[in-house]
């Protein structure tokens, strides 16, 4: 999965999304802070490959993107919008293929601008990146080749606090960045890549202030690094484990902080927090919860009261893969409650 798959809807209820059994399934709270309804497939009966990108606009709507099989060794991208946890998602809308036809070209990414328009990014067969975006008055624009060379691993899409969309990718030449010159503009590739050695599949972008997006990545020494354009990369702390990192901004004891979560080498979830954009303050990992299988997904969000919540989704066959959750205790510091399976009605 690409993107934060645990999200808070505009009504305060949490939802979790995951590909299972040739479909995308949604777990949703019945009431804000309450129990959860049994998972169900979203977007109709469309058969899907086990790949999912999730994005969310300021309106709280979830945008889901996946690959569907279109023939022998061929696939096409599809998109749906999920407005509320208890409402059925729109049917999957076919976006086609960035190269008109062919096999899957990589894991897609999706970001939603200030006007609620989804931008879908995906590696193309030429080694670059292609994008298709929603129009201001409905429908979709054409596939556009955003250039780039020898793109590797998973893309990282993000929406700045200004509402403009950015994209990051790894390549042998370094980290590539695409930015919008203004609302509705086509993201353009920076003239020069960041000369940093980032492992493919480790990028995560987070809007950390009105001026900045912070990019997190793992270098060749297993160090988690951060980078903001206009500055040099910063080595933050050793990685807790080999898996992807999740991140969220939240207020901890009156301080704007960034919280990181990663499945550690021991199999537990490790957390680290530091004042946002102040990497020099230092950060260190603290492990929490039970040991989890490899490839367990970790995601962070806020509940209906703005309190921090974390969830893990274990790889499992069938839609009822075990979803565990914890939340921050109502006390100073970053103490967490015990991890518990969600209660299904």
Coordinates of C-alpha atoms in Angstrom, one line a residue:
X1 CA 0.0 0.0 0.0
X2 CA 1.1 3.5 -0.7
X3 CA -0.2 6.4 1.5
X4 CA -1.8 6.5 4.9
X5 CA -4.4 3.8 5.0
X6 CA -5.9 4.7 8.4
X7 CA -7.8 8.0 7.9
X8 CA -10.3 10.1 9.8
X9 CA -13.4 11.0 7.8
X10 CA -15.1 14.4 7.9
X11 CA -17.6 13.0 10.4
X12 CA -14.8 11.9 12.8
X13 CA -15.1 8.2 12.2
X14 CA -11.9 6.2 11.4
X15 CA -11.6 4.0 8.3
X16 CA -8.9 1.5 7.3
X17 CA -8.3 0.3 3.8
X18 CA -6.4 -2.7 2.4
X19 CA -6.3 -4.9 -0.7
X20 CA -7.6 -8.4 0.0
X21 CA -9.1 -11.2 -2.1
X22 CA -8.9 -9.3 -5.5
X23 CA -10.8 -6.3 -4.0
X24 CA -10.2 -3.4 -1.7
X25 CA -11.8 -3.7 1.7
X26 CA -12.8 -1.1 4.2
X27 CA -13.0 -1.3 8.0
X28 CA -15.0 1.6 9.5
X29 CA -16.2 2.8 12.9
X30 CA -19.9 2.7 13.5
X31 CA -19.7 5.9 15.5
X32 CA -16.8 8.3 16.2
X33 CA -14.6 6.5 18.8
X34 CA -17.0 3.5 18.9
X35 CA -17.0 -0.1 17.6
X36 CA -16.3 -1.1 14.1
X37 CA -18.5 -2.7 11.4
X38 CA -17.4 -5.8 9.6
X39 CA -15.1 -5.1 6.6
X40 CA -16.7 -4.9 3.2
X41 CA -15.5 -4.5 -0.4
X42 CA -15.6 -1.0 -1.9
X43 CA -16.3 0.2 -5.4
X44 CA -18.4 -2.6 -6.7
X45 CA -17.5 -6.0 -8.1
X46 CA -14.4 -5.0 -10.0
X47 CA -11.6 -7.6 -9.8
X48 CA -8.3 -6.0 -8.6
X49 CA -4.6 -6.7 -8.2
X50 CA -3.3 -6.5 -4.6
X51 CA -1.9 -3.0 -5.0
X52 CA -3.5 0.1 -3.4
X53 CA -2.8 3.8 -3.1
X54 CA -4.7 6.0 -0.7
X55 CA -5.0 9.8 -0.6
X56 CA -7.2 12.2 1.3
X57 CA -8.4 15.7 0.6
X58 CA -9.1 18.5 3.1
X59 CA -12.8 17.6 2.6
X60 CA -12.1 14.3 4.3
X61 CA -12.9 12.2 1.3
X62 CA -10.7 9.1 0.6
X63 CA -9.3 8.6 -2.9
X64 CA -8.3 5.0 -3.7
X65 CA -6.3 3.9 -6.8
X66 CA -5.6 0.3 -7.8
X67 CA -4.6 -1.8 -10.8
X68 CA -7.2 -4.1 -12.5
X69 CA -6.5 -7.0 -14.9
X70 CA -7.5 -6.1 -18.4
X71 CA -6.2 -9.2 -20.3
X72 CA -3.4 -11.7 -20.3
X73 CA -0.3 -9.9 -18.8
X74 CA -2.1 -6.6 -19.1
X75 CA -3.6 -4.2 -16.5
X76 CA -5.2 -0.7 -16.2
X77 CA -5.5 1.7 -13.3
X78 CA -8.9 2.5 -11.6
X79 CA -9.9 5.2 -9.1
X80 CA -12.8 5.5 -6.7
X81 CA -13.9 8.1 -4.1
X82 CA -15.2 7.1 -0.7
X83 CA -17.1 10.0 0.9
X84 CA -18.2 8.5 4.3
X85 CA -17.4 5.2 6.1
X86 CA -21.0 4.0 6.0
X87 CA -21.7 5.0 2.4
X88 CA -20.8 2.8 -0.5
X89 CA -17.8 4.1 -2.5
X90 CA -18.4 5.2 -6.0
X91 CA -17.8 2.5 -8.6
X92 CA -14.3 2.2 -9.9
X93 CA -13.6 4.6 -12.6
X94 CA -11.2 3.4 -15.3
X95 CA -8.1 5.5 -15.9
X96 CA -6.4 3.3 -18.4
X97 CA -2.6 2.7 -18.7
X98 CA 0.1 5.4 -18.8
X99 CA 1.5 3.7 -21.9
X100 CA -1.9 3.0 -23.4
X101 CA -1.6 -0.8 -22.8
X102 CA 0.7 -3.2 -21.0
X103 CA 1.4 -4.8 -17.7
X104 CA 1.5 -3.1 -14.3
X105 CA 4.3 -0.5 -14.3
X106 CA 4.6 0.1 -10.6
X107 CA 2.8 1.0 -7.4
X108 CA 0.6 4.2 -8.0
X109 CA 0.5 7.2 -5.7
X110 CA -2.3 9.7 -5.2
X111 CA -2.5 13.2 -3.8
X112 CA -5.5 15.5 -3.6
X113 CA -5.1 19.3 -4.1
X114 CA -6.9 22.1 -2.2
X115 CA -9.8 22.0 -4.7
X116 CA -10.4 18.3 -4.0
X117 CA -8.9 17.1 -7.3
X118 CA -7.0 13.8 -7.3
X119 CA -3.7 13.5 -9.0
X120 CA -2.7 9.9 -9.8
X121 CA 1.0 9.2 -10.4
X122 CA 2.6 6.0 -11.6
X123 CA 6.0 4.9 -13.0
X124 CA 5.7 4.3 -16.8
X125 CA 7.4 1.8 -19.1
X126 CA 10.0 4.3 -20.1
X127 CA 11.5 4.6 -16.6
X128 CA 9.9 7.9 -15.9
X129 CA 6.6 9.0 -14.2
X130 CA 3.2 9.6 -15.7
X131 CA 0.2 11.5 -14.2
X132 CA -3.5 11.8 -14.7
X133 CA -5.5 14.4 -12.8
X134 CA -9.1 15.2 -12.3
X135 CA -10.4 18.3 -14.0
X136 CA -11.8 21.3 -12.1
X137 CA -15.3 20.7 -13.5
X138 CA -15.4 16.9 -13.4
X139 CA -13.8 14.2 -15.5
X140 CA -10.2 13.4 -16.0
X141 CA -7.4 15.0 -18.0
X142 CA -5.1 13.0 -20.3
X143 CA -2.2 11.0 -19.2
X144 CA 0.9 13.2 -19.1
X145 CA 4.5 12.2 -19.1
X146 CA 6.3 14.0 -16.3
X147 CA 9.7 12.8 -17.5
X148 CA 12.3 11.5 -15.1
X149 CA 14.8 8.6 -15.7
X150 CA 15.4 5.2 -14.1
X151 CA 12.8 5.7 -11.4
X152 CA 13.0 3.0 -8.8
X153 CA 10.7 1.7 -6.1
X154 CA 7.6 3.4 -4.7
X155 CA 6.6 7.0 -5.4
X156 CA 5.8 9.5 -2.5
X157 CA 3.0 12.0 -3.2
X158 CA 2.1 14.8 -0.8
X159 CA -0.1 17.9 -0.7
X160 CA 1.5 21.0 0.8
X161 CA -0.5 23.1 3.3
X162 CA -1.0 25.5 0.4
X163 CA -2.9 22.8 -1.4
X164 CA -0.3 22.3 -4.1
X165 CA 0.8 18.7 -4.9
X166 CA 4.4 17.4 -4.9
X167 CA 5.9 14.1 -5.9
X168 CA 9.2 12.4 -5.0
X169 CA 11.0 9.4 -6.5
X170 CA 14.3 7.6 -6.2
X171 CA 16.7 7.0 -9.0
X172 CA 20.4 6.1 -9.4
X173 CA 21.1 9.8 -10.0
X174 CA 19.5 10.7 -6.6
X175 CA 16.1 11.8 -5.4
X176 CA 13.8 13.4 -8.0
X177 CA 11.1 16.0 -7.1
X178 CA 8.2 17.4 -9.1
X179 CA 6.4 20.6 -7.9
X180 CA 3.4 22.6 -9.1
X181 CA 4.0 26.3 -10.0
X182 CA 0.4 27.0 -9.0
X183 CA -3.1 25.5 -8.5
X184 CA -4.0 23.2 -11.4
X185 CA -0.5 23.3 -13.0
X186 CA 1.2 20.2 -14.2
X187 CA 3.9 19.2 -11.7
X188 CA 7.4 19.9 -13.2
X189 CA 10.6 18.0 -12.5
X190 CA 13.4 19.9 -10.7
X191 CA 16.4 20.6 -12.9
X192 CA 18.8 18.7 -10.7
X193 CA 18.1 15.7 -8.4
X194 CA 19.2 15.7 -4.8
X195 CA 22.5 13.9 -4.7
X196 CA 21.6 11.5 -1.9
X197 CA 21.6 7.7 -1.8
X198 CA 18.1 6.6 -0.9
X199 CA 16.9 3.1 -0.8
X200 CA 14.0 2.5 -3.2
X201 CA 10.7 2.1 -1.5
X202 CA 11.6 4.1 1.6
X203 CA 10.4 7.6 0.7
X204 CA 7.7 9.3 2.8
X205 CA 6.7 13.0 2.4
X206 CA 5.0 15.0 5.1
X207 CA 3.8 18.6 5.0
X208 CA 5.6 20.0 8.1
X209 CA 4.9 23.8 7.8
X210 CA 3.4 26.4 5.5
X211 CA 6.8 26.6 3.8
X212 CA 8.1 23.1 3.8
X213 CA 7.6 19.5 3.0
X214 CA 9.9 17.1 4.8
X215 CA 11.0 14.0 3.0
X216 CA 12.0 10.9 5.0
X217 CA 14.2 8.2 3.4
X218 CA 16.6 5.4 4.4
X219 CA 20.1 5.7 3.1
X220 CA 22.6 2.8 2.4
X221 CA 23.7 2.7 6.1
X222 CA 20.2 2.0 7.4
X223 CA 19.9 5.5 8.7
X224 CA 16.6 7.3 8.6
X225 CA 17.3 10.7 7.0
X226 CA 15.2 13.9 6.4
X227 CA 15.5 16.5 3.7
X228 CA 13.8 19.8 3.0
X229 CA 14.5 21.6 -0.3
X230 CA 17.1 24.3 0.1
X231 CA 19.1 22.4 2.7
X232 CA 21.3 19.4 3.0
X233 CA 19.9 16.0 4.1
X234 CA 20.0 15.3 7.9
X235 CA 20.7 11.9 9.5
X236 CA 18.0 11.6 12.1
X237 CA 18.4 8.2 13.7
X238 CA 19.1 4.5 12.8
X239 CA 16.2 2.7 11.3
X240 CA 14.2 0.5 13.8
X241 CA 13.7 -2.1 11.1
X242 CA 13.6 -2.7 7.3
X243 CA 10.0 -1.8 6.7
X244 CA 8.5 1.5 5.6
X245 CA 8.1 4.4 8.0
X246 CA 4.8 6.2 8.9
X247 CA 4.7 9.8 10.1
X248 CA 2.2 12.3 11.4
X249 CA 2.3 15.8 12.9
X250 CA 0.6 16.2 16.3
X251 CA 0.8 18.4 19.4
X252 CA 2.5 16.7 22.3
X253 CA 2.4 18.6 25.6
X254 CA 1.8 21.9 23.7
X255 CA 4.7 21.3 21.3
X256 CA 4.3 20.7 17.5
X257 CA 5.9 17.3 17.0
X258 CA 6.5 14.8 14.3
X259 CA 5.8 11.1 15.3
X260 CA 7.4 8.3 13.4
X261 CA 6.4 4.6 13.5
X262 CA 8.1 1.6 12.0
X263 CA 8.0 -2.2 12.5
X264 CA 11.2 -3.0 14.3
X265 CA 13.6 -5.9 13.7
X266 CA 12.1 -7.5 16.8
X267 CA 8.7 -7.5 15.2
X268 CA 7.1 -4.9 17.5
X269 CA 6.1 -1.3 16.5
X270 CA 8.7 1.3 17.3
X271 CA 7.8 5.0 17.9
X272 CA 10.0 8.1 17.9
X273 CA 9.0 11.8 18.2
X274 CA 10.8 15.1 17.9
X275 CA 9.8 18.8 17.6
X276 CA 8.8 19.3 14.0
X277 CA 11.6 20.4 11.7
X278 CA 14.0 20.4 14.6
X279 CA 16.0 17.3 13.9
X280 CA 18.9 18.6 16.0
X281 CA 16.8 18.0 19.1
X282 CA 17.3 14.2 18.5
X283 CA 14.9 11.3 18.4
X284 CA 15.0 7.7 19.7
X285 CA 12.9 4.6 19.3
X286 CA 10.6 3.1 21.9
X287 CA 9.0 -0.2 21.1
X288 CA 5.4 -1.0 21.8
X289 CA 2.9 -3.9 21.5
X290 CA 3.2 -7.5 20.5
X291 CA 5.5 -9.1 17.9
X292 CA 3.9 -9.0 14.5
X293 CA 4.6 -10.9 11.3
X294 CA 6.8 -9.6 8.5
X295 CA 5.1 -7.1 6.1
X296 CA 2.7 -5.9 8.8
X297 CA 1.5 -2.5 7.8
X298 CA 1.6 0.4 10.3
X299 CA -0.4 3.7 10.0
X300 CA -1.0 6.8 12.1
X301 CA -4.0 9.1 12.4
X302 CA -6.0 11.2 14.8
X303 CA -9.4 10.3 16.1
X304 CA -12.6 12.5 16.4
X305 CA -11.1 14.3 19.4
X306 CA -7.8 15.0 17.7
X307 CA -6.0 12.3 19.8
X308 CA -3.2 10.2 18.3
X309 CA -4.1 6.7 17.2
X310 CA -2.0 4.0 15.6
X311 CA -3.0 0.8 13.8
X312 CA -1.3 -2.3 12.4
X313 CA -2.8 -4.6 9.8
X314 CA -1.3 -8.0 9.5
X315 CA -0.9 -9.7 6.1
X316 CA -3.7 -12.3 5.9
X317 CA -5.8 -14.2 3.5
X318 CA -9.3 -13.0 3.4
X319 CA -10.9 -9.7 4.4
X320 CA -10.7 -10.2 8.1
X321 CA -7.0 -9.7 8.6
X322 CA -6.3 -8.7 12.2
X323 CA -6.4 -5.0 12.8
X324 CA -4.8 -3.9 16.0
X325 CA -5.1 -0.4 17.4
X326 CA -3.7 1.8 20.2
X327 CA -4.0 5.4 21.2
X328 CA -2.2 7.9 23.3
X329 CA -3.0 7.9 27.0
X330 CA -4.6 11.0 28.5
X331 CA -1.5 12.0 30.4
X332 CA 1.7 13.9 29.7
X333 CA 4.3 12.4 27.4
X334 CA 3.9 9.7 24.7
X335 CA 2.5 6.8 26.7
X336 CA 0.3 4.5 24.7
X337 CA -2.6 2.3 25.8
X338 CA -2.3 -1.5 25.3
X339 CA -2.7 -2.7 21.7
X340 CA -6.1 -4.3 21.2
X341 CA -7.9 -5.9 18.2
X342 CA -10.7 -3.7 16.9
X343 CA -14.2 -4.8 18.1
X344 CA -16.5 -5.7 15.2
X345 CA -20.3 -5.3 15.4

